[in-house]
Amino acid sequence: MDWLFIVLIFIFGTLVGSFINVLGLRYNSGLSPVNGRSRCLSCNAELKWFDLVPVFSFLFLLGRCRFCKSKISYQYPLVEFLTGLVFVGVVARQISLWPLYSNFENGMGYCIFLAVYYFVVFSLLFAITIYDFRHKIIPNSFVYWFIGLALFKLFLFMYIKYPGLDNQDILDLFAPLFLFIPFALLWYFSSGKWIGFGDAKLVFGIGALLGFVYGISAVVLGFWIGAIWSIIMLISSKLLKREDSVNMKSELPFAPFLIAGVIIVFLLRIDVMNISSFLGN
């Protein structure tokens, strides 16, 4: 890819990431995510446009408010940077699949459509991540939109391939239920103590988005990432004796780890369980 094109996509991604931060923070707060000026959460000072340049404003201000010098959360530049990175990854993936799309009658349009589609899907997943991290709950409106978009893609692909569907396609069709049922059972029998029903709905959408092989891979990878994160937090809490220490009874958001698994598997096409070999792919 041309470097200028990569930079433009990255900048666009950071701008979207900035909006995702606002959406994640203002949702269910009574504030509109599109109206009203941004303000410092500590001193309530109205921020100027040069205080809101994605990533760079945080670096230029050394992570502190220009007015009251209170610390700015690392969430803001991190979400902006990661959104830009994922957008570049989406475009790179679509370009790598161009030989496949070129066989379609309107291959270029289809390729661009899917890129925009994935921009929307991953923006929604980042919003879910922010909200779950802060409130330990997944908003129904976010997860239902995600499920709807994921099912749209699943049925679109089935329609395009019909009547030439193979066994892998049939497995992909049932992947949402295959992933949802174990999570729903865990939620039911634990009365929501082990896992939230929002996570069960989220993995339903993951199955629809990624299919059988990669959906399972994303969930397994999400468990691994979550386990590693939990161990790191437990050790750091013991060593640093922090006030917000984490223990074995602490409630941790699970959606961010599942979504991290989705992003990694989607961009790198990782089959962590080597399921494809058993299916003859």
PDB file of C-alpha atoms in Angstrom:
ATOM      1  CA  MET A   1       0.000   0.000   0.000  1.00  0.00           C
ATOM      2  CA  ASP A   2       1.036   3.573  -0.643  1.00  0.00           C
ATOM      3  CA  TRP A   3       2.342   5.192   2.561  1.00  0.00           C
ATOM      4  CA  LEU A   4       0.209   8.314   2.110  1.00  0.00           C
ATOM      5  CA  PHE A   5      -2.887   6.134   1.809  1.00  0.00           C
ATOM      6  CA  ILE A   6      -1.922   4.235   4.974  1.00  0.00           C
ATOM      7  CA  VAL A   7      -1.426   7.498   6.885  1.00  0.00           C
ATOM      8  CA  LEU A   8      -4.795   8.850   5.710  1.00  0.00           C
ATOM      9  CA  ILE A   9      -6.592   5.667   6.763  1.00  0.00           C
ATOM     10  CA  PHE A  10      -4.820   5.770  10.131  1.00  0.00           C
ATOM     11  CA  ILE A  11      -5.783   9.428  10.688  1.00  0.00           C
ATOM     12  CA  PHE A  12      -9.374   8.633   9.753  1.00  0.00           C
ATOM     13  CA  GLY A  13      -9.318   5.755  12.237  1.00  0.00           C
ATOM     14  CA  THR A  14      -8.023   7.981  15.049  1.00  0.00           C
ATOM     15  CA  LEU A  15     -10.803  10.495  14.364  1.00  0.00           C
ATOM     16  CA  VAL A  16     -13.367   7.708  14.571  1.00  0.00           C
ATOM     17  CA  GLY A  17     -11.629   6.494  17.733  1.00  0.00           C
ATOM     18  CA  SER A  18     -12.052   9.957  19.250  1.00  0.00           C
ATOM     19  CA  PHE A  19     -15.793   9.780  18.589  1.00  0.00           C
ATOM     20  CA  ILE A  20     -15.919   6.244  20.039  1.00  0.00           C
ATOM     21  CA  ASN A  21     -14.398   7.609  23.255  1.00  0.00           C
ATOM     22  CA  VAL A  22     -17.162  10.205  23.452  1.00  0.00           C
ATOM     23  CA  LEU A  23     -19.834   7.597  22.677  1.00  0.00           C
ATOM     24  CA  GLY A  24     -18.523   5.183  25.301  1.00  0.00           C
ATOM     25  CA  LEU A  25     -18.331   7.895  27.964  1.00  0.00           C
ATOM     26  CA  ARG A  26     -21.614   9.692  27.277  1.00  0.00           C
ATOM     27  CA  TYR A  27     -23.867   6.729  26.568  1.00  0.00           C
ATOM     28  CA  ASN A  28     -26.606   6.440  29.233  1.00  0.00           C
ATOM     29  CA  SER A  29     -25.255   9.588  30.923  1.00  0.00           C
ATOM     30  CA  GLY A  30     -27.964  11.926  29.664  1.00  0.00           C
ATOM     31  CA  LEU A  31     -25.455  13.690  27.396  1.00  0.00           C
ATOM     32  CA  SER A  32     -25.613  13.505  23.619  1.00  0.00           C
ATOM     33  CA  PRO A  33     -22.566  11.916  21.937  1.00  0.00           C
ATOM     34  CA  VAL A  34     -22.918  14.296  18.971  1.00  0.00           C
ATOM     35  CA  ASN A  35     -24.046  17.567  20.574  1.00  0.00           C
ATOM     36  CA  GLY A  36     -22.286  19.659  23.181  1.00  0.00           C
ATOM     37  CA  ARG A  37     -18.649  20.672  23.517  1.00  0.00           C
ATOM     38  CA  SER A  38     -16.060  18.412  25.114  1.00  0.00           C
ATOM     39  CA  ARG A  39     -15.028  19.391  28.632  1.00  0.00           C
ATOM     40  CA  CYS A  40     -12.396  18.367  31.146  1.00  0.00           C
ATOM     41  CA  LEU A  41     -13.900  15.783  33.495  1.00  0.00           C
ATOM     42  CA  SER A  42     -12.039  17.352  36.437  1.00  0.00           C
ATOM     43  CA  CYS A  43     -12.416  21.138  36.082  1.00  0.00           C
ATOM     44  CA  ASN A  44     -15.252  21.225  33.495  1.00  0.00           C
ATOM     45  CA  ALA A  45     -13.287  23.666  31.312  1.00  0.00           C
ATOM     46  CA  GLU A  46     -14.432  23.716  27.693  1.00  0.00           C
ATOM     47  CA  LEU A  47     -11.759  22.157  25.486  1.00  0.00           C
ATOM     48  CA  LYS A  48     -10.549  23.845  22.304  1.00  0.00           C
ATOM     49  CA  TRP A  49     -10.086  22.061  19.001  1.00  0.00           C
ATOM     50  CA  PHE A  50      -6.318  21.828  19.502  1.00  0.00           C
ATOM     51  CA  ASP A  51      -6.941  20.007  22.801  1.00  0.00           C
ATOM     52  CA  LEU A  52      -8.838  17.318  20.903  1.00  0.00           C
ATOM     53  CA  VAL A  53      -6.467  16.274  18.111  1.00  0.00           C
ATOM     54  CA  PRO A  54      -6.399  12.471  18.383  1.00  0.00           C
ATOM     55  CA  VAL A  55      -3.260  11.048  20.039  1.00  0.00           C
ATOM     56  CA  PHE A  56      -1.126  14.158  19.421  1.00  0.00           C
ATOM     57  CA  SER A  57      -2.962  16.457  21.853  1.00  0.00           C
ATOM     58  CA  PHE A  58      -2.392  13.932  24.642  1.00  0.00           C
ATOM     59  CA  LEU A  59       1.320  13.768  23.820  1.00  0.00           C
ATOM     60  CA  PHE A  60       1.661  17.548  23.437  1.00  0.00           C
ATOM     61  CA  LEU A  61      -0.103  18.172  26.772  1.00  0.00           C
ATOM     62  CA  LEU A  62       1.992  15.440  28.435  1.00  0.00           C
ATOM     63  CA  GLY A  63      -1.175  13.654  29.473  1.00  0.00           C
ATOM     64  CA  ARG A  64      -2.563  16.539  31.547  1.00  0.00           C
ATOM     65  CA  CYS A  65      -5.417  19.022  31.198  1.00  0.00           C
ATOM     66  CA  ARG A  66      -4.234  22.370  29.814  1.00  0.00           C
ATOM     67  CA  PHE A  67      -6.311  24.226  32.440  1.00  0.00           C
ATOM     68  CA  CYS A  68      -6.203  22.316  35.738  1.00  0.00           C
ATOM     69  CA  LYS A  69      -3.230  20.004  35.025  1.00  0.00           C
ATOM     70  CA  SER A  70      -5.193  16.934  36.155  1.00  0.00           C
ATOM     71  CA  LYS A  71      -4.192  13.657  34.526  1.00  0.00           C
ATOM     72  CA  ILE A  72      -5.942  12.645  31.311  1.00  0.00           C
ATOM     73  CA  SER A  73      -6.913   8.981  31.078  1.00  0.00           C
ATOM     74  CA  TYR A  74      -4.721   6.839  28.837  1.00  0.00           C
ATOM     75  CA  GLN A  75      -7.960   5.458  27.456  1.00  0.00           C
ATOM     76  CA  TYR A  76      -8.274   8.376  25.030  1.00  0.00           C
ATOM     77  CA  PRO A  77      -5.013   8.054  23.059  1.00  0.00           C
ATOM     78  CA  LEU A  78      -5.057   4.250  23.360  1.00  0.00           C
ATOM     79  CA  VAL A  79      -8.510   3.879  21.795  1.00  0.00           C
ATOM     80  CA  GLU A  80      -7.671   6.446  19.103  1.00  0.00           C
ATOM     81  CA  PHE A  81      -4.377   4.755  18.232  1.00  0.00           C
ATOM     82  CA  LEU A  82      -5.819   1.234  18.232  1.00  0.00           C
ATOM     83  CA  THR A  83      -8.792   2.272  16.096  1.00  0.00           C
ATOM     84  CA  GLY A  84      -6.423   3.800  13.547  1.00  0.00           C
ATOM     85  CA  LEU A  85      -4.304   0.650  13.611  1.00  0.00           C
ATOM     86  CA  VAL A  86      -7.314  -1.643  13.152  1.00  0.00           C
ATOM     87  CA  PHE A  87      -8.636   0.468  10.263  1.00  0.00           C
ATOM     88  CA  VAL A  88      -5.267   0.136   8.513  1.00  0.00           C
ATOM     89  CA  GLY A  89      -5.384  -3.612   9.200  1.00  0.00           C
ATOM     90  CA  VAL A  90      -8.878  -3.866   7.704  1.00  0.00           C
ATOM     91  CA  VAL A  91      -7.793  -2.102   4.509  1.00  0.00           C
ATOM     92  CA  ALA A  92      -4.645  -4.249   4.263  1.00  0.00           C
ATOM     93  CA  ARG A  93      -6.757  -7.389   4.649  1.00  0.00           C
ATOM     94  CA  GLN A  94      -9.219  -6.287   1.971  1.00  0.00           C
ATOM     95  CA  ILE A  95      -6.371  -5.534  -0.434  1.00  0.00           C
ATOM     96  CA  SER A  96      -4.838  -8.964   0.237  1.00  0.00           C
ATOM     97  CA  LEU A  97      -8.187 -10.547  -0.705  1.00  0.00           C
ATOM     98  CA  TRP A  98      -8.504  -8.554  -3.927  1.00  0.00           C
ATOM     99  CA  PRO A  99      -7.695 -11.593  -6.156  1.00  0.00           C
ATOM    100  CA  LEU A 100     -10.851 -13.211  -4.727  1.00  0.00           C
ATOM    101  CA  TYR A 101     -13.044 -10.128  -5.117  1.00  0.00           C
ATOM    102  CA  SER A 102     -11.797  -9.509  -8.660  1.00  0.00           C
ATOM    103  CA  ASN A 103     -13.764 -12.575  -9.767  1.00  0.00           C
ATOM    104  CA  PHE A 104     -17.036 -10.838  -8.858  1.00  0.00           C
ATOM    105  CA  GLU A 105     -18.963  -8.704 -11.327  1.00  0.00           C
ATOM    106  CA  ASN A 106     -18.561  -5.603  -9.152  1.00  0.00           C
ATOM    107  CA  GLY A 107     -15.513  -6.716  -7.194  1.00  0.00           C
ATOM    108  CA  MET A 108     -14.167  -3.242  -6.414  1.00  0.00           C
ATOM    109  CA  GLY A 109     -17.487  -2.029  -5.031  1.00  0.00           C
ATOM    110  CA  TYR A 110     -17.871  -5.194  -2.958  1.00  0.00           C
ATOM    111  CA  CYS A 111     -14.339  -4.813  -1.569  1.00  0.00           C
ATOM    112  CA  ILE A 112     -14.949  -1.183  -0.561  1.00  0.00           C
ATOM    113  CA  PHE A 113     -18.354  -2.050   0.905  1.00  0.00           C
ATOM    114  CA  LEU A 114     -16.808  -4.718   3.147  1.00  0.00           C
ATOM    115  CA  ALA A 115     -14.051  -2.342   4.286  1.00  0.00           C
ATOM    116  CA  VAL A 116     -16.651   0.234   5.364  1.00  0.00           C
ATOM    117  CA  TYR A 117     -18.714  -2.545   6.946  1.00  0.00           C
ATOM    118  CA  TYR A 118     -15.762  -3.687   9.059  1.00  0.00           C
ATOM    119  CA  PHE A 119     -15.004  -0.071  10.027  1.00  0.00           C
ATOM    120  CA  VAL A 120     -18.518   0.165  11.486  1.00  0.00           C
ATOM    121  CA  VAL A 121     -18.377  -3.255  13.168  1.00  0.00           C
ATOM    122  CA  PHE A 122     -15.034  -2.673  14.874  1.00  0.00           C
ATOM    123  CA  SER A 123     -16.044   0.840  15.923  1.00  0.00           C
ATOM    124  CA  LEU A 124     -19.048  -0.713  17.634  1.00  0.00           C
ATOM    125  CA  LEU A 125     -16.839  -3.330  19.302  1.00  0.00           C
ATOM    126  CA  PHE A 126     -14.493  -0.625  20.607  1.00  0.00           C
ATOM    127  CA  ALA A 127     -17.513   1.209  22.071  1.00  0.00           C
ATOM    128  CA  ILE A 128     -18.586  -2.022  23.804  1.00  0.00           C
ATOM    129  CA  THR A 129     -15.046  -2.426  25.147  1.00  0.00           C
ATOM    130  CA  ILE A 130     -14.982   1.073  26.654  1.00  0.00           C
ATOM    131  CA  TYR A 131     -18.410   0.763  28.242  1.00  0.00           C
ATOM    132  CA  ASP A 132     -17.781  -2.713  29.666  1.00  0.00           C
ATOM    133  CA  PHE A 133     -14.429  -1.645  31.123  1.00  0.00           C
ATOM    134  CA  ARG A 134     -16.038   1.313  32.890  1.00  0.00           C
ATOM    135  CA  HIS A 135     -19.399  -0.147  33.936  1.00  0.00           C
ATOM    136  CA  LYS A 136     -18.955  -3.958  33.832  1.00  0.00           C
ATOM    137  CA  ILE A 137     -21.985  -4.300  31.565  1.00  0.00           C
ATOM    138  CA  ILE A 138     -22.622  -4.474  27.821  1.00  0.00           C
ATOM    139  CA  PRO A 139     -25.388  -2.131  26.601  1.00  0.00           C
ATOM    140  CA  ASN A 140     -28.163  -4.033  24.831  1.00  0.00           C
ATOM    141  CA  SER A 141     -28.368  -1.464  22.038  1.00  0.00           C
ATOM    142  CA  PHE A 142     -24.663  -1.897  21.235  1.00  0.00           C
ATOM    143  CA  VAL A 143     -24.669  -5.692  21.276  1.00  0.00           C
ATOM    144  CA  TYR A 144     -27.923  -5.974  19.303  1.00  0.00           C
ATOM    145  CA  TRP A 145     -26.551  -3.683  16.613  1.00  0.00           C
ATOM    146  CA  PHE A 146     -23.436  -5.851  16.508  1.00  0.00           C
ATOM    147  CA  ILE A 147     -25.492  -9.049  16.225  1.00  0.00           C
ATOM    148  CA  GLY A 148     -27.616  -7.510  13.466  1.00  0.00           C
ATOM    149  CA  LEU A 149     -24.574  -6.436  11.448  1.00  0.00           C
ATOM    150  CA  ALA A 150     -22.868  -9.808  11.955  1.00  0.00           C
ATOM    151  CA  LEU A 151     -25.969 -11.748  10.853  1.00  0.00           C
ATOM    152  CA  PHE A 152     -26.304  -9.468   7.823  1.00  0.00           C
ATOM    153  CA  LYS A 153     -22.797 -10.427   6.696  1.00  0.00           C
ATOM    154  CA  LEU A 154     -23.376 -14.121   7.431  1.00  0.00           C
ATOM    155  CA  PHE A 155     -26.570 -14.312   5.371  1.00  0.00           C
ATOM    156  CA  LEU A 156     -25.080 -12.139   2.615  1.00  0.00           C
ATOM    157  CA  PHE A 157     -22.196 -14.584   2.230  1.00  0.00           C
ATOM    158  CA  MET A 158     -24.601 -17.541   2.246  1.00  0.00           C
ATOM    159  CA  TYR A 159     -26.700 -15.861  -0.443  1.00  0.00           C
ATOM    160  CA  ILE A 160     -23.640 -15.169  -2.608  1.00  0.00           C
ATOM    161  CA  LYS A 161     -22.363 -18.759  -2.346  1.00  0.00           C
ATOM    162  CA  TYR A 162     -25.759 -20.468  -2.714  1.00  0.00           C
ATOM    163  CA  PRO A 163     -26.335 -23.091  -4.153  1.00  0.00           C
ATOM    164  CA  GLY A 164     -22.642 -24.004  -3.822  1.00  0.00           C
ATOM    165  CA  LEU A 165     -22.643 -24.217  -0.013  1.00  0.00           C
ATOM    166  CA  ASP A 166     -20.224 -26.753   1.490  1.00  0.00           C
ATOM    167  CA  ASN A 167     -19.903 -28.341   4.940  1.00  0.00           C
ATOM    168  CA  GLN A 168     -17.813 -25.413   6.215  1.00  0.00           C
ATOM    169  CA  ASP A 169     -20.578 -23.000   5.242  1.00  0.00           C
ATOM    170  CA  ILE A 170     -23.150 -25.070   7.140  1.00  0.00           C
ATOM    171  CA  LEU A 171     -20.918 -25.008  10.232  1.00  0.00           C
ATOM    172  CA  ASP A 172     -20.551 -21.231   9.858  1.00  0.00           C
ATOM    173  CA  LEU A 173     -24.338 -20.930   9.707  1.00  0.00           C
ATOM    174  CA  PHE A 174     -24.717 -22.659  13.080  1.00  0.00           C
ATOM    175  CA  ALA A 175     -21.611 -21.061  14.662  1.00  0.00           C
ATOM    176  CA  PRO A 176     -23.596 -18.328  16.479  1.00  0.00           C
ATOM    177  CA  LEU A 177     -25.699 -20.900  18.353  1.00  0.00           C
ATOM    178  CA  PHE A 178     -22.699 -23.195  18.897  1.00  0.00           C
ATOM    179  CA  LEU A 179     -20.891 -20.403  20.752  1.00  0.00           C
ATOM    180  CA  PHE A 180     -23.951 -18.897  22.419  1.00  0.00           C
ATOM    181  CA  ILE A 181     -25.357 -22.018  24.110  1.00  0.00           C
ATOM    182  CA  PRO A 182     -22.357 -22.813  26.416  1.00  0.00           C
ATOM    183  CA  PHE A 183     -22.148 -19.177  27.538  1.00  0.00           C
ATOM    184  CA  ALA A 184     -25.906 -19.006  28.100  1.00  0.00           C
ATOM    185  CA  LEU A 185     -25.756 -22.194  30.198  1.00  0.00           C
ATOM    186  CA  LEU A 186     -22.880 -20.801  32.268  1.00  0.00           C
ATOM    187  CA  TRP A 187     -24.884 -17.644  32.858  1.00  0.00           C
ATOM    188  CA  TYR A 188     -28.046 -19.575  33.768  1.00  0.00           C
ATOM    189  CA  PHE A 189     -26.546 -22.121  36.174  1.00  0.00           C
ATOM    190  CA  SER A 190     -24.333 -19.539  37.901  1.00  0.00           C
ATOM    191  CA  SER A 191     -27.159 -16.988  38.138  1.00  0.00           C
ATOM    192  CA  GLY A 192     -24.875 -14.546  36.340  1.00  0.00           C
ATOM    193  CA  LYS A 193     -21.986 -14.912  38.803  1.00  0.00           C
ATOM    194  CA  TRP A 194     -19.555 -16.605  36.403  1.00  0.00           C
ATOM    195  CA  ILE A 195     -20.458 -14.755  33.256  1.00  0.00           C
ATOM    196  CA  GLY A 196     -22.939 -12.119  32.136  1.00  0.00           C
ATOM    197  CA  PHE A 197     -25.709 -12.713  29.629  1.00  0.00           C
ATOM    198  CA  GLY A 198     -24.306  -9.800  27.640  1.00  0.00           C
ATOM    199  CA  ASP A 199     -21.184 -11.888  27.027  1.00  0.00           C
ATOM    200  CA  ALA A 200     -23.377 -14.737  25.743  1.00  0.00           C
ATOM    201  CA  LYS A 201     -25.043 -12.349  23.300  1.00  0.00           C
ATOM    202  CA  LEU A 202     -21.654 -10.990  22.282  1.00  0.00           C
ATOM    203  CA  VAL A 203     -20.269 -14.448  21.388  1.00  0.00           C
ATOM    204  CA  PHE A 204     -23.424 -15.093  19.345  1.00  0.00           C
ATOM    205  CA  GLY A 205     -22.441 -12.101  17.224  1.00  0.00           C
ATOM    206  CA  ILE A 206     -18.811 -13.246  17.129  1.00  0.00           C
ATOM    207  CA  GLY A 207     -19.904 -16.598  15.712  1.00  0.00           C
ATOM    208  CA  ALA A 208     -21.942 -14.855  13.019  1.00  0.00           C
ATOM    209  CA  LEU A 209     -19.098 -12.485  12.161  1.00  0.00           C
ATOM    210  CA  LEU A 210     -16.176 -14.919  12.051  1.00  0.00           C
ATOM    211  CA  GLY A 211     -17.807 -18.288  11.412  1.00  0.00           C
ATOM    212  CA  PHE A 212     -17.152 -21.627  13.094  1.00  0.00           C
ATOM    213  CA  VAL A 213     -13.360 -21.974  12.955  1.00  0.00           C
ATOM    214  CA  TYR A 214     -12.379 -18.371  13.580  1.00  0.00           C
ATOM    215  CA  GLY A 215     -15.245 -17.719  15.988  1.00  0.00           C
ATOM    216  CA  ILE A 216     -14.021 -20.508  18.271  1.00  0.00           C
ATOM    217  CA  SER A 217     -10.459 -19.244  17.857  1.00  0.00           C
ATOM    218  CA  ALA A 218     -11.465 -15.713  18.901  1.00  0.00           C
ATOM    219  CA  VAL A 219     -13.281 -16.951  22.018  1.00  0.00           C
ATOM    220  CA  VAL A 220     -10.418 -19.254  23.058  1.00  0.00           C
ATOM    221  CA  LEU A 221      -7.894 -16.471  22.485  1.00  0.00           C
ATOM    222  CA  GLY A 222     -10.117 -14.115  24.482  1.00  0.00           C
ATOM    223  CA  PHE A 223     -10.043 -16.549  27.413  1.00  0.00           C
ATOM    224  CA  TRP A 224      -6.244 -16.743  27.221  1.00  0.00           C
ATOM    225  CA  ILE A 225      -5.847 -12.960  27.085  1.00  0.00           C
ATOM    226  CA  GLY A 226      -8.278 -12.552  29.971  1.00  0.00           C
ATOM    227  CA  ALA A 227      -6.435 -15.139  32.061  1.00  0.00           C
ATOM    228  CA  ILE A 228      -3.053 -13.517  31.417  1.00  0.00           C
ATOM    229  CA  TRP A 229      -4.464 -10.064  32.228  1.00  0.00           C
ATOM    230  CA  SER A 230      -6.016 -11.354  35.462  1.00  0.00           C
ATOM    231  CA  ILE A 231      -2.748 -12.947  36.574  1.00  0.00           C
ATOM    232  CA  ILE A 232      -0.818  -9.742  35.844  1.00  0.00           C
ATOM    233  CA  MET A 233      -3.370  -7.652  37.767  1.00  0.00           C
ATOM    234  CA  LEU A 234      -3.325 -10.046  40.743  1.00  0.00           C
ATOM    235  CA  ILE A 235       0.469 -10.015  40.924  1.00  0.00           C
ATOM    236  CA  SER A 236       0.718  -6.231  40.532  1.00  0.00           C
ATOM    237  CA  SER A 237      -1.955  -5.734  43.206  1.00  0.00           C
ATOM    238  CA  LYS A 238       0.034  -7.881  45.637  1.00  0.00           C
ATOM    239  CA  LEU A 239       3.364  -6.221  44.876  1.00  0.00           C
ATOM    240  CA  LEU A 240       2.207  -2.600  44.657  1.00  0.00           C
ATOM    241  CA  LYS A 241      -0.547  -2.832  47.299  1.00  0.00           C
ATOM    242  CA  ARG A 242      -2.798  -0.557  45.268  1.00  0.00           C
ATOM    243  CA  GLU A 243      -6.047   0.860  46.644  1.00  0.00           C
ATOM    244  CA  ASP A 244      -7.970  -0.541  43.662  1.00  0.00           C
ATOM    245  CA  SER A 245      -6.387  -3.953  44.180  1.00  0.00           C
ATOM    246  CA  VAL A 246      -7.721  -6.959  42.311  1.00  0.00           C
ATOM    247  CA  ASN A 247      -8.439 -10.248  44.082  1.00  0.00           C
ATOM    248  CA  MET A 248      -9.997 -13.588  43.173  1.00  0.00           C
ATOM    249  CA  LYS A 249     -13.484 -12.214  43.913  1.00  0.00           C
ATOM    250  CA  SER A 250     -13.111  -9.052  41.826  1.00  0.00           C
ATOM    251  CA  GLU A 251     -15.516  -8.570  38.938  1.00  0.00           C
ATOM    252  CA  LEU A 252     -13.612  -8.189  35.679  1.00  0.00           C
ATOM    253  CA  PRO A 253     -15.135  -7.218  32.326  1.00  0.00           C
ATOM    254  CA  PHE A 254     -14.884 -10.097  29.855  1.00  0.00           C
ATOM    255  CA  ALA A 255     -16.046  -8.398  26.643  1.00  0.00           C
ATOM    256  CA  PRO A 256     -12.762  -6.478  26.080  1.00  0.00           C
ATOM    257  CA  PHE A 257     -10.800  -9.742  26.053  1.00  0.00           C
ATOM    258  CA  LEU A 258     -13.257 -11.428  23.689  1.00  0.00           C
ATOM    259  CA  ILE A 259     -13.076  -8.407  21.392  1.00  0.00           C
ATOM    260  CA  ALA A 260      -9.263  -8.440  21.523  1.00  0.00           C
ATOM    261  CA  GLY A 261      -9.473 -12.069  20.390  1.00  0.00           C
ATOM    262  CA  VAL A 262     -11.819 -11.082  17.553  1.00  0.00           C
ATOM    263  CA  ILE A 263      -9.483  -8.353  16.290  1.00  0.00           C
ATOM    264  CA  ILE A 264      -6.379 -10.567  16.405  1.00  0.00           C
ATOM    265  CA  VAL A 265      -8.073 -13.532  14.729  1.00  0.00           C
ATOM    266  CA  PHE A 266      -9.738 -11.352  12.087  1.00  0.00           C
ATOM    267  CA  LEU A 267      -6.552  -9.549  11.079  1.00  0.00           C
ATOM    268  CA  LEU A 268      -4.132 -12.488  11.336  1.00  0.00           C
ATOM    269  CA  ARG A 269      -6.542 -15.345  10.445  1.00  0.00           C
ATOM    270  CA  ILE A 270      -5.316 -17.418  13.398  1.00  0.00           C
ATOM    271  CA  ASP A 271      -6.791 -20.888  13.900  1.00  0.00           C
ATOM    272  CA  VAL A 272      -5.622 -21.383  17.487  1.00  0.00           C
ATOM    273  CA  MET A 273      -7.116 -24.868  17.859  1.00  0.00           C
ATOM    274  CA  ASN A 274      -6.038 -26.007  14.388  1.00  0.00           C
ATOM    275  CA  ILE A 275      -9.678 -26.873  13.705  1.00  0.00           C
ATOM    276  CA  SER A 276      -9.272 -26.395   9.955  1.00  0.00           C
ATOM    277  CA  SER A 277      -7.049 -29.474   9.699  1.00  0.00           C
ATOM    278  CA  PHE A 278      -9.814 -31.624  11.209  1.00  0.00           C
ATOM    279  CA  LEU A 279     -12.321 -30.212   8.724  1.00  0.00           C
ATOM    280  CA  GLY A 280     -10.036 -30.929   5.791  1.00  0.00           C
ATOM    281  CA  ASN A 281      -9.387 -27.257   4.925  1.00  0.00           C
TER     282      ASN A 281
END
